[in-house]
C-alpha cells in the first residue's frame, strides 16, 4: 500500500501541472474590489509557476491565519517557495493581492529586520482584537438553558446545578468547546458583563461557592413564560405540563402586563397634560 | 452543488467577512452558517436581500475555485447535521496539516487514520493508536506525548473522541475524501446510498453493504419493515430519525437528548 500511496501522489502532482478552467492570477489581480464571477469561468490558463507558488502561499497563509502567529520569510520559503526563493518578493506580492481580494486579509510586514509578517483583517476589530461576529455564535441556546435552570431551581441556581446540566450537553468547565470556546469564562464573566446573568458568592460559604441569578438584561429581554416555552419545546410538550412553574410564569406575565399598563397610563397622562382641553392649540404657546 | 451553470453573484465585503469568520471556526453547522451570513449583511449595513445560502456560497466558491479552495457542505455521520468547512482541494491532505504539526505528529495522524479506516466500526482505540508510537517517523515520541497530540487533533477538529476511541471529524472527512479513496483504495468503505466515503455507519449482516446513519434514516423513513436495498434481507438495525433543523432551532439542550449512542452496528 506504500507503493499505492506514492503512485497516487504522483498522479495528483501531475494533475496540478495541467490545470483546467483556470484564471490567471494577473486577471484576478487586475479587477477592482469586486470579483465578477464570470471571470472564473474563463477557459484559458495563463498561469506561470510563480502564480502557482502564489496560490500555494495563499493556502499556507490561510492556515497560519487561525493561529494568529506571525510568519517569517524563512517559514514561507521553507514550506512553500523552496527553490523559487529568488522570486520571494514577487510571489509574496501576488499572494497578498489574492488574500485581499478573496478574503479581505492584508499581509503586513511587522518587522523588516527579521522579515516577520502578520495577517490583519481589513475589517474593524473589537478592542480585544477579535472580529465582530465571532461572538454571535449561539450562546443564545446556552443562555436560555442556564436561565431555565435558574428558574427551575427557584430563581437561584448554584454553580454546581448549572454545570450538571451543561455537562450533559457535553460542555465542561475545563474543556474548550467546539462552539462556546471557554465555557467557564463565558458564563461567569462574559454573560455577566453583558448583564444577562448575575454571579455571586453563596453567602457565608467557606470554601466559597457561587450561584447564578437572572441578570437585569435577561429580565428585560425575555420572561419566565418564554423560558418555560423553551423548556416545553425541548420536551415536545406545552408549558402547562409543568404546573408549578407554569403558575409562576403566569403570575410573572400578569405582573408584566400590569407594569406595561401602568407605563401606558403614565404616558397618556403626560399626553393629557400637554393637550389640555383645547387639543392641539395649547402646544403653540409652550414652544 | 458545483454545476457549471450555477448562478453566482458578485463577491463583496459581506462575503469576505463571512469567509474570515468561517475560517476562524474551521467548520460550522448549517444553522450557525445562516446566522453568520445574516450577521455579515447586518454589519455592512447592507439592505440588500440576503442571498439564498446556496447561491451565497456559490458566489464565494466561484472566486475561490482558482485558488483550489472551496466551501464544502457535508453531513455529520452520526446524526446527519449539515456542516460547512473551507477545504483545500489541491495538496495531499495530510501534508496540508504539515505546517501546523511536526513530522512525528503527522505520522501519528496517518497511523490513526489507517486504523480508523481498517476498523469495522470506524473507531480506533486510544490504546491501539498509542501502541504504534514506536513506529513513528521523526523525533521519538512517548505515549504520554502522543495522548496530548491526539487531543490537539481533537481540538483542531481533525478527530472526534468518544469514550477513549477516535474517529474522523466531519471536517476531516470533507477535506480528505479524495485523499483517503486514493491512498486506501482497498480498505475504504463507501455508502451504498450516497456513494460517499463511509467511516461510521450500519451494515447488512447478509451481503455486507454499508450505509451512513443519516442515509439509513432517509432511506427507511417511511417503511415499517426495512429491507436491505441490495439483497432485500431484513434490516436488523435500529433506524435513526431524520435530522430536523426546525426542531433543533434555539434549543441548545436538545443535543443532550438526541445524543446517539455510538453506532457499533457493523
Coordinates of C-alpha atoms in Angstrom, one line a residue:
Chain A
X1 CA 0.0 0.0 0.0
X2 CA 3.1 2.2 0.4
X3 CA 3.6 2.0 -3.4
X4 CA -0.1 2.9 -4.0
X5 CA 0.4 6.0 -1.9
X6 CA 3.4 7.0 -4.0
X7 CA 1.6 6.4 -7.2
X8 CA -1.4 8.3 -6.1
X9 CA 0.8 11.2 -5.1
X10 CA 2.5 11.3 -8.4
X11 CA -0.8 11.2 -10.2
X12 CA -2.0 14.2 -8.2
X13 CA 1.1 16.2 -8.7
X14 CA 0.7 15.7 -12.4
X15 CA -2.8 16.9 -12.3
X16 CA -1.7 20.1 -10.7
X17 CA 0.7 20.9 -13.6
X18 CA -2.2 20.6 -16.1
X19 CA -4.9 22.9 -14.7
X20 CA -8.2 23.3 -16.4
X21 CA -10.6 26.1 -16.4
X22 CA -8.3 28.4 -14.6
X23 CA -7.9 32.1 -14.4
X24 CA -4.5 33.8 -14.5
X25 CA -3.6 35.4 -11.3
X26 CA -3.0 38.6 -13.2
X27 CA -6.6 38.6 -14.4
X28 CA -7.9 38.4 -10.8
X29 CA -5.5 41.0 -9.6
X30 CA -6.5 43.4 -12.3
X31 CA -10.0 43.6 -11.1
X32 CA -11.1 46.2 -8.5
X33 CA -12.6 45.5 -5.2
X34 CA -15.3 43.2 -6.5
X35 CA -14.9 39.9 -8.3
X36 CA -17.2 39.5 -11.3
X37 CA -17.8 35.8 -11.1
X38 CA -17.9 35.5 -14.9
X39 CA -14.1 35.8 -14.8
X40 CA -13.8 32.4 -13.1
X41 CA -15.3 30.6 -16.0
X42 CA -12.6 31.7 -18.4
X43 CA -11.3 28.7 -20.2
X44 CA -7.8 29.9 -20.8
X45 CA -4.9 29.3 -18.5
X46 CA -2.1 31.8 -18.2
X47 CA -0.6 30.6 -15.0
X48 CA 3.1 30.8 -14.6
X49 CA 5.0 28.7 -12.0
X50 CA 5.2 31.9 -9.8
X51 CA 1.4 32.1 -10.0
X52 CA 1.2 28.5 -8.8
X53 CA 3.5 29.3 -5.9
X54 CA 1.5 32.4 -5.0
X55 CA -1.6 30.2 -4.7
X56 CA 0.3 27.7 -2.5
X57 CA 1.4 30.6 -0.4
X58 CA -2.2 31.8 0.0
X59 CA -3.1 28.3 1.3
X60 CA -0.2 28.4 3.7
X61 CA -1.1 31.8 4.9
X62 CA -4.7 30.8 5.5
X63 CA -3.6 28.0 7.8
X64 CA -1.4 30.4 9.7
X65 CA -4.3 32.9 9.9
X66 CA -6.1 31.0 12.6
X67 CA -3.1 30.6 14.7
X68 CA -2.6 34.4 14.9
X69 CA 1.1 33.7 14.8
X70 CA 3.4 35.9 12.8
X71 CA 5.0 34.3 9.8
X72 CA 8.6 34.7 8.8
X73 CA 10.1 34.8 5.4
X74 CA 12.1 31.8 6.4
X75 CA 8.9 29.9 7.1
X76 CA 7.4 30.8 3.8
X77 CA 10.5 29.8 1.8
X78 CA 10.9 26.5 3.7
X79 CA 7.4 25.3 3.4
X80 CA 6.2 26.8 0.2
X81 CA 8.5 28.8 -2.0
X82 CA 11.5 26.5 -1.8
X83 CA 13.6 26.6 -4.9
X84 CA 11.9 29.8 -6.2
X85 CA 13.3 31.8 -3.3
X86 CA 14.9 34.4 -5.6
X87 CA 11.3 35.4 -6.5
X88 CA 10.1 35.7 -2.9
X89 CA 9.1 39.3 -3.2
X90 CA 7.1 38.8 -6.3
X91 CA 5.4 35.7 -5.1
X92 CA 4.5 37.3 -1.8
X93 CA 3.1 40.3 -3.6
X94 CA 0.8 38.2 -5.8
X95 CA -0.2 36.2 -2.8
X96 CA -1.0 39.3 -0.8
X97 CA -3.2 40.7 -3.6
X98 CA -5.1 37.4 -3.7
X99 CA -5.6 37.5 0.1
X100 CA -7.1 40.9 0.0
X101 CA -9.3 40.3 -3.0
X102 CA -10.6 36.9 -1.9
X103 CA -10.6 37.3 1.9
X104 CA -10.2 40.9 2.9
X105 CA -7.0 40.0 4.7
X106 CA -3.8 42.0 4.4
X107 CA -0.3 40.7 4.8
X108 CA 1.7 43.3 6.7
X109 CA 5.4 43.3 7.4
X110 CA 5.7 43.8 11.1
X111 CA 9.5 43.6 11.4
X112 CA 11.6 44.5 8.3
X113 CA 14.8 43.3 10.0
X114 CA 13.6 39.8 10.9
X115 CA 11.3 39.7 7.8
X116 CA 8.3 38.9 10.0
X117 CA 4.8 39.2 8.7
X118 CA 1.3 39.3 10.2
X119 CA -2.1 38.8 8.8
X120 CA -4.6 41.6 9.5
X121 CA -8.2 41.6 8.6
X122 CA -9.2 44.8 6.8
X123 CA -12.4 44.8 8.8
X124 CA -12.7 46.6 12.1
X125 CA -11.7 44.6 15.1
X126 CA -13.1 44.8 18.7
X127 CA -10.8 46.0 21.4
X128 CA -9.5 42.6 22.2
X129 CA -8.5 42.0 18.6
X130 CA -11.4 39.8 17.6
X131 CA -13.5 40.2 14.6
X132 CA -17.0 41.5 15.3
X133 CA -19.2 38.5 14.7
X134 CA -17.2 35.9 16.4
X135 CA -19.4 36.3 19.4
X136 CA -22.6 35.8 17.6
X137 CA -22.4 32.1 17.9
X138 CA -25.3 30.5 19.6
X139 CA -24.7 31.3 23.2
X140 CA -28.4 32.2 22.9
X141 CA -29.3 28.5 23.2
X142 CA -26.8 28.1 26.1
X143 CA -28.1 31.2 27.8
X144 CA -31.7 30.1 27.6
X145 CA -30.6 26.8 29.1
X146 CA -28.9 28.5 32.0
X147 CA -31.9 30.8 32.6
X148 CA -34.1 27.8 32.5
X149 CA -32.0 26.0 35.2
X150 CA -32.1 29.1 37.4
X151 CA -35.8 29.4 37.0
X152 CA -36.4 25.8 37.7
X153 CA -34.3 26.0 40.9
X154 CA -36.4 28.7 42.3
X155 CA -34.8 31.7 40.6
X156 CA -31.4 31.0 42.0
X157 CA -29.1 28.1 41.0
X158 CA -25.8 27.0 42.4
X159 CA -22.8 26.8 40.1
X160 CA -22.9 23.1 40.6
X161 CA -26.5 22.9 39.4
X162 CA -25.6 24.7 36.2
X163 CA -22.5 22.6 35.4
X164 CA -24.5 19.5 36.0
X165 CA -26.8 20.4 33.1
X166 CA -24.0 21.7 30.9
X167 CA -22.0 18.6 31.4
X168 CA -24.9 16.5 30.0
X169 CA -24.7 18.7 26.9
X170 CA -21.0 18.0 26.6
X171 CA -19.9 21.4 27.9
X172 CA -17.3 21.2 30.6
X173 CA -15.5 23.8 32.7
X174 CA -12.0 22.7 31.9
X175 CA -12.5 21.9 28.3
X176 CA -12.5 24.2 25.3
X177 CA -15.8 23.7 23.4
X178 CA -16.4 23.4 19.7
X179 CA -18.7 26.4 19.7
X180 CA -18.6 28.0 23.1
X181 CA -14.9 28.3 23.5
X182 CA -14.0 28.7 27.2
X183 CA -17.4 27.9 28.8
X184 CA -16.3 28.9 32.3
X185 CA -15.3 32.3 31.2
X186 CA -18.4 32.6 29.0
X187 CA -20.8 32.0 31.8
X188 CA -19.0 33.5 34.8
X189 CA -17.6 36.6 33.0
X190 CA -18.8 37.4 29.5
X191 CA -22.6 36.8 30.1
X192 CA -22.3 38.6 33.5
X193 CA -20.6 41.6 31.9
X194 CA -23.5 41.7 29.4
X195 CA -25.8 41.7 32.3
X196 CA -27.6 38.5 31.3
X197 CA -26.5 36.7 34.4
X198 CA -25.7 37.6 38.0
X199 CA -22.9 35.5 39.5
X200 CA -22.3 35.9 43.2
X201 CA -20.8 34.0 46.2
X202 CA -23.2 32.0 48.2
X203 CA -23.5 34.0 51.4
X204 CA -21.3 32.6 54.3
X205 CA -19.9 29.9 52.1
X206 CA -16.5 28.7 53.1
X207 CA -14.8 27.5 50.9
X208 CA -16.5 30.0 48.6
X209 CA -19.3 28.6 46.5
X210 CA -21.2 30.5 43.8
X211 CA -24.6 30.9 42.5
X212 CA -26.4 32.3 39.4
X213 CA -29.4 34.6 39.1
X214 CA -31.0 36.2 36.1
X215 CA -29.4 39.5 35.3
X216 CA -31.3 42.7 34.5
X217 CA -30.9 42.2 30.8
X218 CA -32.4 38.7 31.0
X219 CA -35.4 40.2 32.8
X220 CA -35.7 42.8 30.2
X221 CA -35.3 40.7 27.1
X222 CA -37.0 37.5 28.0
X223 CA -39.5 36.2 30.5
X224 CA -40.3 33.2 32.7
X225 CA -43.0 32.2 30.3
X226 CA -40.6 32.4 27.3
X227 CA -38.1 30.3 29.2
X228 CA -40.8 27.8 30.1
X229 CA -41.8 27.6 26.4
X230 CA -38.2 26.9 25.6
X231 CA -38.2 24.0 28.0
X232 CA -41.5 22.7 26.9
X233 CA -40.3 22.8 23.3
X234 CA -37.4 20.6 24.1
X235 CA -39.6 18.1 25.8
X236 CA -42.1 18.2 23.0
X237 CA -44.9 19.4 25.3
X238 CA -46.6 22.6 26.5
X239 CA -45.8 25.0 29.4
X240 CA -48.8 23.9 31.3
X241 CA -47.3 20.4 31.6
X242 CA -45.2 21.9 34.4
X243 CA -47.9 23.1 36.7
X244 CA -45.9 24.9 39.4
X245 CA -43.6 26.6 37.0
X246 CA -46.5 27.5 34.8
X247 CA -48.3 29.1 37.6
X248 CA -45.2 31.2 38.5
X249 CA -44.7 32.1 34.8
X250 CA -48.4 33.2 34.6
X251 CA -48.0 35.4 37.6
X252 CA -44.9 36.9 36.1
X253 CA -46.9 37.6 32.9
X254 CA -49.6 39.3 34.9
X255 CA -47.1 41.4 36.7
X256 CA -45.5 42.4 33.4
X257 CA -48.9 43.2 31.9
X258 CA -49.7 45.4 34.9
X259 CA -46.4 47.2 34.6
X260 CA -46.9 47.8 30.9
X261 CA -50.4 49.1 31.5
X262 CA -49.2 51.4 34.3
X263 CA -46.5 52.7 31.9
X264 CA -49.1 53.3 29.3
X265 CA -51.2 55.2 31.8
X266 CA -48.3 57.4 32.7
X267 CA -47.5 58.2 29.1
X268 CA -51.1 59.1 28.3
X269 CA -51.4 61.1 31.5
X270 CA -48.5 63.2 30.3
X271 CA -50.1 63.5 26.9
X272 CA -53.3 64.8 28.5
X273 CA -51.3 67.4 30.4
X274 CA -49.8 68.7 27.1
X275 CA -53.0 68.8 25.1
X276 CA -55.2 70.2 28.0
X277 CA -58.8 70.6 27.0
X278 CA -58.3 72.5 23.8
X279 CA -56.5 70.0 21.8
X280 CA -53.5 71.0 19.6
X281 CA -53.8 74.7 20.2
X282 CA -52.2 74.6 23.6
X283 CA -48.9 73.5 22.2
X284 CA -48.0 76.7 20.4
X285 CA -47.5 78.8 23.5
X286 CA -45.4 76.0 25.0
X287 CA -42.9 76.1 22.2
Chain B
X1 CA -23.7 21.9 -5.8
X2 CA -20.9 22.7 -8.1
X3 CA -22.5 22.6 -11.5
X4 CA -21.3 24.7 -14.4
X5 CA -24.5 26.6 -14.8
X6 CA -24.8 27.8 -11.2
X7 CA -25.9 31.3 -10.5
X8 CA -23.3 33.4 -8.9
X9 CA -23.4 37.0 -7.7
X10 CA -20.6 39.5 -7.1
X11 CA -18.2 38.9 -4.3
X12 CA -18.3 41.8 -1.8
X13 CA -17.1 42.5 1.7
X14 CA -20.1 40.7 3.1
X15 CA -18.8 37.5 1.6
X16 CA -15.2 38.2 2.7
X17 CA -16.2 38.8 6.3
X18 CA -18.2 35.6 6.1
X19 CA -15.2 33.8 4.9
X20 CA -13.0 35.1 7.6
X21 CA -15.4 34.1 10.3
X22 CA -15.9 30.7 8.8
X23 CA -12.2 30.2 8.8
X24 CA -12.0 31.1 12.5
X25 CA -14.3 28.3 13.4
X26 CA -13.0 25.8 10.9
X27 CA -16.2 24.0 10.5
X28 CA -19.8 25.2 11.3
X29 CA -23.2 23.7 11.4
X30 CA -25.8 25.0 8.9
X31 CA -27.8 26.9 11.4
X32 CA -24.8 28.7 12.6
X33 CA -23.7 29.4 9.0
X34 CA -27.1 31.0 8.3
X35 CA -26.8 33.1 11.4
X36 CA -23.3 34.1 10.4
X37 CA -24.5 35.1 6.9
X38 CA -27.3 37.3 8.3
X39 CA -24.8 38.9 10.7
X40 CA -22.4 39.8 7.9
X41 CA -25.1 41.5 6.0
X42 CA -26.1 43.4 9.0
X43 CA -22.6 44.6 9.9
X44 CA -22.1 46.0 6.5
X45 CA -25.4 47.8 6.8
X46 CA -26.4 46.0 3.7
X47 CA -30.1 46.5 2.9
X48 CA -29.8 44.1 0.0
X49 CA -31.9 40.9 0.2
X50 CA -30.0 38.2 1.8
X51 CA -28.9 35.8 -0.9
X52 CA -30.1 32.2 -0.6
X53 CA -27.3 30.4 1.3
X54 CA -26.6 28.1 -1.6
X55 CA -26.1 31.0 -4.0
X56 CA -24.2 33.0 -1.5
X57 CA -21.7 30.1 -1.1
X58 CA -21.6 29.5 -4.8
X59 CA -20.6 33.2 -5.3
X60 CA -17.7 32.7 -2.9
X61 CA -16.7 29.3 -4.4
X62 CA -16.6 30.7 -7.9
X63 CA -13.8 33.0 -6.7
X64 CA -12.0 30.5 -4.5
X65 CA -12.1 27.9 -7.3
X66 CA -8.9 29.3 -8.9
X67 CA -7.1 29.1 -5.5
X68 CA -8.0 25.4 -5.2
X69 CA -10.1 26.1 -2.2
X70 CA -13.8 25.8 -1.7
X71 CA -16.5 25.8 1.0
X72 CA -17.8 22.3 1.0
X73 CA -21.0 21.1 2.5
X74 CA -21.2 17.7 4.2
X75 CA -23.2 15.9 6.8
X76 CA -22.1 14.6 10.2
X77 CA -22.0 10.8 10.1
X78 CA -23.6 10.2 13.5
X79 CA -26.7 12.5 13.4
X80 CA -27.0 13.9 9.9
X81 CA -26.4 17.5 10.7
X82 CA -25.3 19.6 7.7
X83 CA -21.9 21.1 8.2
X84 CA -19.7 23.5 6.2
X85 CA -16.0 23.8 6.0
X86 CA -13.4 25.6 4.0
X87 CA -11.4 22.8 2.3
X88 CA -8.2 22.8 0.4
X89 CA -8.5 20.7 -2.7
X90 CA -5.0 20.9 -4.1
X91 CA -2.4 19.2 -2.0
X92 CA -2.4 15.8 -0.4
X93 CA -4.4 16.1 2.6
X94 CA -2.1 15.1 5.4
X95 CA 0.6 17.5 4.1
X96 CA -2.0 20.3 4.3
X97 CA -1.7 19.9 8.0
X98 CA 2.1 19.9 7.6
X99 CA 2.8 23.4 8.8
X100 CA 0.7 23.0 11.9
X101 CA 2.2 19.8 13.1
X102 CA 5.6 18.2 13.4
X103 CA 6.7 15.2 11.3
X104 CA 6.1 12.7 14.1
X105 CA 2.7 14.2 14.8
X106 CA 1.7 13.9 11.2
X107 CA 2.8 10.4 11.2
X108 CA 0.7 9.7 14.3
X109 CA -2.3 11.1 12.5
X110 CA -1.6 8.9 9.5
X111 CA -1.4 5.8 11.8
X112 CA -4.6 6.7 13.5
X113 CA -6.3 7.3 10.1
X114 CA -5.2 3.9 8.9
X115 CA -6.5 2.2 12.0
X116 CA -9.8 4.0 11.6
X117 CA -10.2 3.1 8.0
X118 CA -9.3 -0.5 8.6
X119 CA -11.6 -0.9 11.6
X120 CA -15.0 -2.3 11.3
X121 CA -16.7 0.4 13.4
X122 CA -14.9 3.4 12.1
X123 CA -13.3 3.9 15.5
X124 CA -9.7 3.2 16.6
X125 CA -9.0 2.8 20.3
X126 CA -6.6 5.1 22.1
X127 CA -4.6 2.0 23.2
X128 CA -4.1 0.7 19.6
X129 CA -3.0 4.1 18.4
X130 CA -0.6 4.6 21.2
X131 CA 0.9 1.2 20.7
X132 CA 2.2 2.4 17.3
X133 CA 4.2 5.2 18.8
X134 CA 7.5 3.4 18.3
X135 CA 6.9 3.2 14.6
X136 CA 6.6 6.9 14.0
X137 CA 8.9 8.8 11.7
X138 CA 10.8 11.7 13.0
X139 CA 11.7 12.5 16.6
X140 CA 10.9 9.8 19.1
X141 CA 7.5 10.3 20.8
X142 CA 6.5 8.9 24.2
X143 CA 3.0 7.6 24.8
X144 CA 2.2 10.5 27.2
X145 CA 3.1 13.0 24.5
X146 CA 1.1 11.1 21.9
X147 CA -2.0 11.3 24.1
X148 CA -1.5 15.1 24.1
X149 CA -1.1 15.2 20.4
X150 CA -4.3 13.2 19.9
X151 CA -6.1 15.8 22.0
X152 CA -4.6 18.5 19.7
X153 CA -6.1 16.8 16.7
X154 CA -9.5 16.8 18.5
X155 CA -9.2 20.5 19.3
X156 CA -8.3 21.3 15.7
X157 CA -11.3 19.3 14.6
X158 CA -9.5 16.5 12.7
X159 CA -10.5 13.8 15.1
X160 CA -13.5 13.1 17.3
X161 CA -13.1 11.3 20.6
X162 CA -15.8 9.2 22.2
X163 CA -15.1 7.1 25.2
X164 CA -11.5 6.6 24.6
X165 CA -11.9 5.9 20.9
X166 CA -11.2 8.1 17.9
X167 CA -12.8 8.6 14.6
X168 CA -12.6 11.2 11.9
X169 CA -14.2 14.6 12.4
X170 CA -16.8 15.6 9.7
X171 CA -14.3 18.3 8.6
X172 CA -11.5 15.7 8.1
X173 CA -13.9 13.6 6.0
X174 CA -14.8 16.6 3.9
X175 CA -11.2 17.5 3.3
X176 CA -9.7 14.1 2.9
X177 CA -12.3 12.3 1.0
X178 CA -10.3 12.1 -2.2
X179 CA -7.0 11.5 -0.5
X180 CA -8.5 8.6 1.5
X181 CA -10.0 7.0 -1.5
X182 CA -6.7 7.2 -3.4
X183 CA -4.5 6.2 -0.6
X184 CA -6.5 3.3 0.7
X185 CA -8.5 2.0 -2.3
X186 CA -8.9 -1.5 -0.9
X187 CA -9.7 -0.7 2.7
X188 CA -12.0 2.3 2.1
X189 CA -15.8 1.8 2.7
X190 CA -18.5 3.5 0.7
X191 CA -22.1 4.2 1.5
X192 CA -24.5 2.2 -0.7
X193 CA -26.9 5.1 -0.9
X194 CA -24.9 8.2 -1.4
X195 CA -21.7 6.6 -2.7
X196 CA -19.6 8.8 -0.4
X197 CA -16.8 7.8 1.9
X198 CA -18.1 6.0 4.9
X199 CA -16.4 5.8 8.3
X200 CA -19.3 5.2 10.7
X201 CA -22.5 3.5 9.6
X202 CA -24.6 0.4 9.6
X203 CA -24.1 -2.7 7.5
X204 CA -26.2 -5.5 6.2
X205 CA -25.3 -8.8 8.0
X206 CA -26.1 -10.8 4.9
X207 CA -24.5 -9.1 2.0
X208 CA -22.2 -6.7 3.8
X209 CA -23.2 -3.4 2.1
X210 CA -22.9 -0.3 4.3
X211 CA -24.9 2.9 4.8
X212 CA -24.4 6.1 6.7
X213 CA -26.8 6.6 9.6
X214 CA -28.4 9.7 8.1
X215 CA -28.7 7.8 4.8
X216 CA -30.4 4.9 6.6
X217 CA -32.7 7.4 8.3
X218 CA -33.8 8.9 5.0
X219 CA -34.0 5.7 3.0
X220 CA -36.1 3.9 5.6
X221 CA -38.0 6.9 6.7
X222 CA -41.5 5.7 5.6
X223 CA -41.1 2.0 5.7
X224 CA -42.4 0.0 8.6
X225 CA -40.2 -3.1 7.8
X226 CA -36.8 -2.0 6.5
X227 CA -35.1 -4.3 4.0
X228 CA -31.6 -4.2 2.6
X229 CA -31.6 -2.3 -0.7
X230 CA -29.1 -4.8 -2.1
X231 CA -30.1 -8.3 -1.0
X232 CA -33.6 -7.5 0.3
X233 CA -32.9 -9.3 3.6
X234 CA -34.5 -7.8 6.8
X235 CA -32.5 -4.8 8.0
X236 CA -31.7 -5.7 11.6
X237 CA -30.6 -2.3 13.0
X238 CA -32.5 0.5 14.6
X239 CA -33.4 3.1 12.1
X240 CA -32.4 6.6 13.4
X241 CA -34.5 9.7 12.9
X242 CA -34.0 12.1 10.1
X243 CA -32.3 15.3 11.3
X244 CA -34.9 18.1 11.5
X245 CA -33.3 21.6 11.8
X246 CA -36.7 23.2 12.8
X247 CA -36.8 21.1 15.9
X248 CA -33.2 22.0 16.8
X249 CA -33.5 25.7 16.4
X250 CA -32.5 27.7 19.5
X251 CA -32.6 24.5 21.6
X252 CA -29.1 24.1 22.9
X253 CA -30.3 21.5 25.4
X254 CA -31.7 19.2 22.7
X255 CA -28.3 17.9 21.8
X256 CA -28.1 16.1 25.1
X257 CA -31.4 14.3 24.5
X258 CA -30.6 13.3 21.0
X259 CA -27.1 12.3 21.8
X260 CA -26.9 9.0 19.9
X261 CA -25.0 6.0 21.3
X262 CA -22.1 5.2 19.1
X263 CA -23.1 3.1 16.1
X264 CA -21.3 -0.2 16.8
X265 CA -23.6 -1.8 14.3
X266 CA -21.4 -3.2 11.7

